[in-house]
PDB file of C-alpha atoms and ligand atoms in Angstrom:
ATOM      1  CA  UNK A   1     -24.997  -1.100  15.485  1.00  0.00           C
ATOM      2  CA  UNK A   2     -20.769  -0.726  15.841  1.00  0.00           C
ATOM      3  CA  UNK A   3     -18.868   1.796  13.554  1.00  0.00           C
ATOM      4  CA  UNK A   4     -15.901   0.049  12.312  1.00  0.00           C
ATOM      5  CA  UNK A   5     -13.108   2.441  11.054  1.00  0.00           C
ATOM      6  CA  UNK A   6     -10.277   0.437   9.499  1.00  0.00           C
ATOM      7  CA  UNK A   7      -6.737   1.248   8.779  1.00  0.00           C
ATOM      8  CA  UNK A   8      -4.960  -0.014   5.734  1.00  0.00           C
ATOM      9  CA  UNK A   9      -0.992   0.424   6.141  1.00  0.00           C
ATOM     10  CA  UNK A  10       1.541   0.091   3.722  1.00  0.00           C
ATOM     11  CA  UNK A  11       4.408   1.823   1.672  1.00  0.00           C
ATOM     12  CA  UNK A  12       2.248   2.006  -1.752  1.00  0.00           C
ATOM     13  CA  UNK A  13       5.313   2.380  -3.576  1.00  0.00           C
ATOM     14  CA  UNK A  14       3.483   2.733  -5.964  1.00  0.00           C
ATOM     15  CA  UNK A  15      -0.159   1.281  -5.293  1.00  0.00           C
ATOM     16  CA  UNK A  16      -0.788  -1.734  -7.392  1.00  0.00           C
ATOM     17  CA  UNK A  17      -4.093  -3.632  -8.391  1.00  0.00           C
ATOM     18  CA  UNK A  18      -3.502  -5.814  -5.612  1.00  0.00           C
ATOM     19  CA  UNK A  19      -3.753  -3.105  -3.086  1.00  0.00           C
ATOM     20  CA  UNK A  20      -6.961  -1.578  -4.773  1.00  0.00           C
ATOM     21  CA  UNK A  21      -8.646  -5.375  -4.778  1.00  0.00           C
ATOM     22  CA  UNK A  22      -8.240  -4.906  -1.227  1.00  0.00           C
ATOM     23  CA  UNK A  23      -9.314  -1.414  -0.762  1.00  0.00           C
ATOM     24  CA  UNK A  24     -12.673  -2.128  -2.353  1.00  0.00           C
ATOM     25  CA  UNK A  25     -13.283  -5.037  -0.578  1.00  0.00           C
ATOM     26  CA  UNK A  26     -12.127  -3.468   2.813  1.00  0.00           C
ATOM     27  CA  UNK A  27     -14.885  -0.431   1.541  1.00  0.00           C
ATOM     28  CA  UNK A  28     -17.713  -3.072   1.633  1.00  0.00           C
ATOM     29  CA  UNK A  29     -16.690  -4.416   4.774  1.00  0.00           C
ATOM     30  CA  UNK A  30     -15.900  -1.545   6.994  1.00  0.00           C
ATOM     31  CA  UNK A  31     -17.844   1.904   7.899  1.00  0.00           C
ATOM     32  CA  UNK A  32     -14.727   3.728   6.822  1.00  0.00           C
ATOM     33  CA  UNK A  33     -11.225   2.782   5.589  1.00  0.00           C
ATOM     34  CA  UNK A  34      -8.298   5.157   6.027  1.00  0.00           C
ATOM     35  CA  UNK A  35      -5.405   3.794   3.820  1.00  0.00           C
ATOM     36  CA  UNK A  36      -2.298   5.114   5.565  1.00  0.00           C
ATOM     37  CA  UNK A  37       0.927   5.637   3.866  1.00  0.00           C
ATOM     38  CA  UNK A  38       4.026   5.007   6.341  1.00  0.00           C
ATOM     39  CA  UNK A  39       6.961   6.796   6.540  1.00  0.00           C
ATOM     40  CA  UNK A  40       9.176   3.961   6.816  1.00  0.00           C
ATOM     41  CA  UNK A  41      12.868   4.733   7.644  1.00  0.00           C
ATOM     42  CA  UNK A  42      14.008   0.910   7.019  1.00  0.00           C
ATOM     43  CA  UNK A  43      12.805   0.556   3.371  1.00  0.00           C
ATOM     44  CA  UNK A  44      15.445   3.046   2.091  1.00  0.00           C
ATOM     45  CA  UNK A  45      14.912   5.034  -0.666  1.00  0.00           C
ATOM     46  CA  UNK A  46      11.440   5.068  -2.533  1.00  0.00           C
ATOM     47  CA  UNK A  47      10.533   5.251  -6.165  1.00  0.00           C
ATOM     48  CA  UNK A  48       7.930   8.021  -5.486  1.00  0.00           C
ATOM     49  CA  UNK A  49       7.772  10.726  -2.662  1.00  0.00           C
ATOM     50  CA  UNK A  50       5.209  10.451   0.040  1.00  0.00           C
ATOM     51  CA  UNK A  51       3.141  13.342  -2.187  1.00  0.00           C
ATOM     52  CA  UNK A  52       3.498  11.428  -5.415  1.00  0.00           C
ATOM     53  CA  UNK A  53       2.143   8.034  -3.663  1.00  0.00           C
ATOM     54  CA  UNK A  54      -0.904   9.911  -2.201  1.00  0.00           C
ATOM     55  CA  UNK A  55      -1.741  11.775  -5.423  1.00  0.00           C
ATOM     56  CA  UNK A  56      -2.166   8.575  -6.906  1.00  0.00           C
ATOM     57  CA  UNK A  57      -4.063   6.697  -4.273  1.00  0.00           C
ATOM     58  CA  UNK A  58      -6.537   9.568  -4.054  1.00  0.00           C
ATOM     59  CA  UNK A  59      -6.994   9.521  -7.953  1.00  0.00           C
ATOM     60  CA  UNK A  60      -7.788   5.772  -7.816  1.00  0.00           C
ATOM     61  CA  UNK A  61      -9.997   5.758  -4.943  1.00  0.00           C
ATOM     62  CA  UNK A  62     -12.121   8.855  -5.961  1.00  0.00           C
ATOM     63  CA  UNK A  63     -15.285   6.825  -6.297  1.00  0.00           C
ATOM     64  CA  UNK A  64     -15.146   4.997  -3.091  1.00  0.00           C
ATOM     65  CA  UNK A  65     -17.008   7.518  -0.209  1.00  0.00           C
ATOM     66  CA  UNK A  66     -15.840   6.091   2.733  1.00  0.00           C
ATOM     67  CA  UNK A  67     -12.165   5.519   1.722  1.00  0.00           C
ATOM     68  CA  UNK A  68      -9.415   8.714   2.654  1.00  0.00           C
ATOM     69  CA  UNK A  69      -5.695   8.511   2.198  1.00  0.00           C
ATOM     70  CA  UNK A  70      -3.761   9.720   4.847  1.00  0.00           C
ATOM     71  CA  UNK A  71       0.073   9.209   5.913  1.00  0.00           C
ATOM     72  CA  UNK A  72       1.664   8.444   9.235  1.00  0.00           C
ATOM     73  CA  UNK A  73       4.659   7.884  10.918  1.00  0.00           C
ATOM     74  CA  UNK A  74       5.851   6.351  14.224  1.00  0.00           C
ATOM     75  CA  UNK A  75       3.673   3.362  15.792  1.00  0.00           C
ATOM     76  CA  UNK A  76       0.829   2.247  13.698  1.00  0.00           C
ATOM     77  CA  UNK A  77      -1.544   1.267  16.773  1.00  0.00           C
ATOM     78  CA  UNK A  78      -0.714   4.797  18.159  1.00  0.00           C
ATOM     79  CA  UNK A  79      -2.147   5.911  14.738  1.00  0.00           C
ATOM     80  CA  UNK A  80      -4.945   3.974  15.142  1.00  0.00           C
ATOM     81  CA  UNK A  81      -5.688   5.349  18.453  1.00  0.00           C
ATOM     82  CA  UNK A  82      -5.234   9.039  17.257  1.00  0.00           C
ATOM     83  CA  UNK A  83      -7.515   8.336  14.298  1.00  0.00           C
ATOM     84  CA  UNK A  84     -10.346   6.296  16.415  1.00  0.00           C
ATOM     85  CA  UNK A  85      -9.719   3.385  14.551  1.00  0.00           C
ATOM     86  CA  UNK A  86     -10.731  -0.215  16.010  1.00  0.00           C
ATOM     87  CA  UNK A  87      -9.211  -2.447  13.129  1.00  0.00           C
ATOM     88  CA  UNK A  88      -6.155  -2.827  10.895  1.00  0.00           C
ATOM     89  CA  UNK A  89      -6.458  -4.330   7.527  1.00  0.00           C
ATOM     90  CA  UNK A  90      -3.349  -6.478   6.206  1.00  0.00           C
ATOM     91  CA  UNK A  91      -3.333  -8.498   2.913  1.00  0.00           C
ATOM     92  CA  UNK A  92      -2.393 -11.930   2.672  1.00  0.00           C
ATOM     93  CA  UNK A  93      -1.099 -12.986  -0.476  1.00  0.00           C
ATOM     94  CA  UNK A  94       1.197 -16.393  -0.045  1.00  0.00           C
ATOM     95  CA  UNK A  95       1.948 -18.416   2.728  1.00  0.00           C
ATOM     96  CA  UNK A  96       5.064 -16.475   2.986  1.00  0.00           C
ATOM     97  CA  UNK A  97       3.285 -13.198   4.235  1.00  0.00           C
ATOM     98  CA  UNK A  98       2.056 -15.149   6.831  1.00  0.00           C
ATOM     99  CA  UNK A  99       4.885 -15.442   9.506  1.00  0.00           C
ATOM    100  CA  UNK A 100       5.619 -11.919   9.598  1.00  0.00           C
ATOM    101  CA  UNK A 101       1.864 -10.655   9.540  1.00  0.00           C
ATOM    102  CA  UNK A 102       1.311 -12.855  12.361  1.00  0.00           C
ATOM    103  CA  UNK A 103       4.209 -11.657  14.500  1.00  0.00           C
ATOM    104  CA  UNK A 104       3.245  -7.976  13.439  1.00  0.00           C
ATOM    105  CA  UNK A 105      -0.527  -8.484  14.439  1.00  0.00           C
ATOM    106  CA  UNK A 106       0.426 -10.079  17.651  1.00  0.00           C
ATOM    107  CA  UNK A 107       2.647  -7.667  18.570  1.00  0.00           C
ATOM    108  CA  UNK A 108       0.091  -5.034  17.786  1.00  0.00           C
ATOM    109  CA  UNK A 109      -2.592  -6.792  19.836  1.00  0.00           C
ATOM    110  CA  UNK A 110      -0.144  -6.891  22.698  1.00  0.00           C
ATOM    111  CA  UNK A 111       0.534  -3.262  22.692  1.00  0.00           C
ATOM    112  CA  UNK A 112      -2.967  -2.203  21.915  1.00  0.00           C
ATOM    113  CA  UNK A 113      -5.813  -4.651  22.642  1.00  0.00           C
ATOM    114  CA  UNK A 114      -8.575  -2.309  21.502  1.00  0.00           C
ATOM    115  CA  UNK A 115      -7.428  -2.600  17.726  1.00  0.00           C
ATOM    116  CA  UNK A 116      -7.876  -5.995  15.800  1.00  0.00           C
ATOM    117  CA  UNK A 117      -6.130  -6.516  12.569  1.00  0.00           C
ATOM    118  CA  UNK A 118      -8.179  -8.401  10.010  1.00  0.00           C
ATOM    119  CA  UNK A 119      -6.825 -10.015   7.082  1.00  0.00           C
ATOM    120  CA  UNK A 120      -8.238 -10.465   3.551  1.00  0.00           C
ATOM    121  CA  UNK A 121      -6.916 -12.186   0.363  1.00  0.00           C
ATOM    122  CA  UNK A 122      -6.943 -10.624  -2.822  1.00  0.00           C
ATOM    123  CA  UNK A 123      -8.307 -12.228  -6.336  1.00  0.00           C
ATOM    124  CA  UNK A 124      -5.676 -14.878  -6.923  1.00  0.00           C
ATOM    125  CA  UNK A 125      -4.908 -13.153 -10.060  1.00  0.00           C
ATOM    126  CA  UNK A 126      -3.112 -10.520  -7.566  1.00  0.00           C
ATOM    127  CA  UNK A 127      -1.638 -13.038  -5.302  1.00  0.00           C
ATOM    128  CA  UNK A 128       1.758 -12.971  -6.701  1.00  0.00           C
ATOM    129  CA  UNK A 129       2.077  -9.134  -7.179  1.00  0.00           C
ATOM    130  CA  UNK A 130       3.734  -6.732  -4.898  1.00  0.00           C
ATOM    131  CA  UNK A 131       5.109  -3.009  -5.593  1.00  0.00           C
ATOM    132  CA  UNK A 132       8.546  -4.321  -5.284  1.00  0.00           C
ATOM    133  CA  UNK A 133       7.732  -7.027  -8.403  1.00  0.00           C
ATOM    134  CA  UNK A 134       6.163  -3.653 -10.307  1.00  0.00           C
ATOM    135  CA  UNK A 135       9.367  -1.742  -9.773  1.00  0.00           C
ATOM    136  CA  UNK A 136      11.557  -4.551 -10.931  1.00  0.00           C
ATOM    137  CA  UNK A 137       9.955  -5.295 -14.107  1.00  0.00           C
ATOM    138  CA  UNK A 138       9.648  -1.933 -14.990  1.00  0.00           C
ATOM    139  CA  UNK A 139      13.592  -1.571 -14.567  1.00  0.00           C
ATOM    140  CA  UNK A 140      13.785  -4.378 -16.919  1.00  0.00           C
ATOM    141  CA  UNK A 141      10.758  -2.868 -19.398  1.00  0.00           C
ATOM    142  CA  UNK A 142       8.540  -5.293 -18.929  1.00  0.00           C
ATOM    143  CA  UNK A 143       5.201  -5.013 -19.242  1.00  0.00           C
ATOM    144  CA  UNK A 144       3.063  -3.427 -16.303  1.00  0.00           C
ATOM    145  CA  UNK A 145      -0.568  -4.452 -18.076  1.00  0.00           C
ATOM    146  CA  UNK A 146      -3.075  -5.732 -15.391  1.00  0.00           C
ATOM    147  CA  UNK A 147      -0.713  -4.877 -12.540  1.00  0.00           C
ATOM    148  CA  UNK A 148      -1.414  -1.389 -12.099  1.00  0.00           C
ATOM    149  CA  UNK A 149      -3.763   1.101 -13.327  1.00  0.00           C
ATOM    150  CA  UNK A 150      -2.889   3.108 -16.192  1.00  0.00           C
ATOM    151  CA  UNK A 151      -2.093   6.091 -14.375  1.00  0.00           C
ATOM    152  CA  UNK A 152       0.342   4.615 -12.255  1.00  0.00           C
ATOM    153  CA  UNK A 153       1.948   2.654 -15.102  1.00  0.00           C
ATOM    154  CA  UNK A 154       2.583   6.062 -17.333  1.00  0.00           C
ATOM    155  CA  UNK A 155       4.286   7.307 -14.055  1.00  0.00           C
ATOM    156  CA  UNK A 156       6.458   4.613 -13.222  1.00  0.00           C
ATOM    157  CA  UNK A 157       7.653   4.319 -16.792  1.00  0.00           C
ATOM    158  CA  UNK A 158       8.144   8.177 -16.849  1.00  0.00           C
ATOM    159  CA  UNK A 159      10.176   7.762 -13.477  1.00  0.00           C
ATOM    160  CA  UNK A 160      12.326   4.911 -14.360  1.00  0.00           C
ATOM    161  CA  UNK A 161      13.087   6.705 -17.593  1.00  0.00           C
ATOM    162  CA  UNK A 162      14.249   9.598 -15.925  1.00  0.00           C
ATOM    163  CA  UNK A 163      16.225   8.152 -13.201  1.00  0.00           C
ATOM    164  CA  UNK A 164      17.858   5.961 -16.462  1.00  0.00           C
ATOM    165  CA  UNK A 165      18.502   9.083 -18.244  1.00  0.00           C
ATOM    166  CA  UNK A 166      20.053  10.808 -15.079  1.00  0.00           C
ATOM    167  CA  UNK A 167      22.184   7.608 -14.097  1.00  0.00           C
ATOM    168  CA  UNK A 168      23.741   7.762 -17.729  1.00  0.00           C
ATOM    169  CA  UNK A 169      24.177  11.448 -17.876  1.00  0.00           C
ATOM    170  CA  UNK A 170      22.525  11.929 -20.942  1.00  0.00           C
ATOM    171  CA  UNK A 171      20.369  14.958 -19.354  1.00  0.00           C
ATOM    172  CA  UNK A 172      24.005  16.925 -19.761  1.00  0.00           C
ATOM    173  CA  UNK A 173      23.682  16.777 -23.500  1.00  0.00           C
TER     174      UNK A 173
HETATM  175  P1  ADP B 201       4.160  -4.441  -1.077  1.00  0.00           P
HETATM  176  O1  ADP B 201       4.246  -5.617  -0.193  1.00  0.00           O
HETATM  177  O2  ADP B 201       3.461  -4.547  -2.638  1.00  0.00           O
HETATM  178  O3  ADP B 201       5.263  -3.454  -1.192  1.00  0.00           O
HETATM  179  P2  ADP B 201       2.946  -2.479   0.991  1.00  0.00           P
HETATM  180  O4  ADP B 201       3.816  -2.802   1.754  1.00  0.00           O
HETATM  181  O5  ADP B 201       2.702  -1.277   0.523  1.00  0.00           O
HETATM  182  O6  ADP B 201       3.109  -3.307  -0.386  1.00  0.00           O
HETATM  183  O7  ADP B 201       2.091  -3.585   1.291  1.00  0.00           O
HETATM  184  C1  ADP B 201       0.836  -3.162   2.446  1.00  0.00           C
HETATM  185  C2  ADP B 201      -0.393  -4.158   2.708  1.00  0.00           C
HETATM  186  O8  ADP B 201      -1.018  -4.631   1.557  1.00  0.00           O
HETATM  187  C3  ADP B 201       0.430  -5.372   3.464  1.00  0.00           C
HETATM  188  O9  ADP B 201      -0.308  -5.586   4.361  1.00  0.00           O
HETATM  189  C4  ADP B 201       0.336  -6.386   2.111  1.00  0.00           C
HETATM  190  O10 ADP B 201       0.282  -7.398   2.656  1.00  0.00           O
HETATM  191  C5  ADP B 201      -0.891  -5.750   1.229  1.00  0.00           C
HETATM  192  N1  ADP B 201      -0.610  -6.125  -0.146  1.00  0.00           N
HETATM  193  C6  ADP B 201       0.326  -5.933  -1.261  1.00  0.00           C
HETATM  194  N2  ADP B 201       0.086  -6.326  -2.279  1.00  0.00           N
HETATM  195  C7  ADP B 201      -1.094  -6.893  -1.801  1.00  0.00           C
HETATM  196  C8  ADP B 201      -1.683  -8.071  -3.135  1.00  0.00           C
HETATM  197  N3  ADP B 201      -0.957  -8.210  -4.140  1.00  0.00           N
HETATM  198  N4  ADP B 201      -2.549  -8.470  -2.333  1.00  0.00           N
HETATM  199  C9  ADP B 201      -3.429  -8.434  -1.207  1.00  0.00           C
HETATM  200  N5  ADP B 201      -2.549  -7.576  -0.537  1.00  0.00           N
HETATM  201  C10 ADP B 201      -1.451  -6.952  -0.773  1.00  0.00           C
END
């Protein structure tokens, strides 16, 4: 039997129920799944620090024995080889994800043919969900129920409230 170790890379700012849906599916399919938070210099400022994103992912995947959480910097395929991984897990939500994901998967394959990209689809109710939309709804005071776990919802609300307070200078009063 082959030992399939997969890497699930992303920014997870914050982890959503869509990510968790994919992690559960991946943990059933692969022998080992490493959720790898990317240090992404292009995405600009994040809502949560690397440490906070990791803490939330660790708490939300505690019951999954073959899932671990890590962080990485630099080329994904180089990280895969360092970890002894032979697969990359990515989620496909809408058609709009496809073009970018195809380009990345083919480029990664060209750089490192030993690593295969595997695409999985989340349950339909998560197919429109992204971390960005969670951050935006939270900033506008909308409901996050069903989009992220309760612990994440509390942390997002607390972070956004705190940012709002410092932006309005009320913390000085
Ligand atoms: P986001 O797109 O939410 O900011 P990331 O950059 O952390 O998330 O994405 C990491 C991976 O998770 C990508 O492959 C992305 O397609 C996938 N993903 C994100 N949200 C979902 C979802 N709701 N359902 C399935 N896959 C998802």
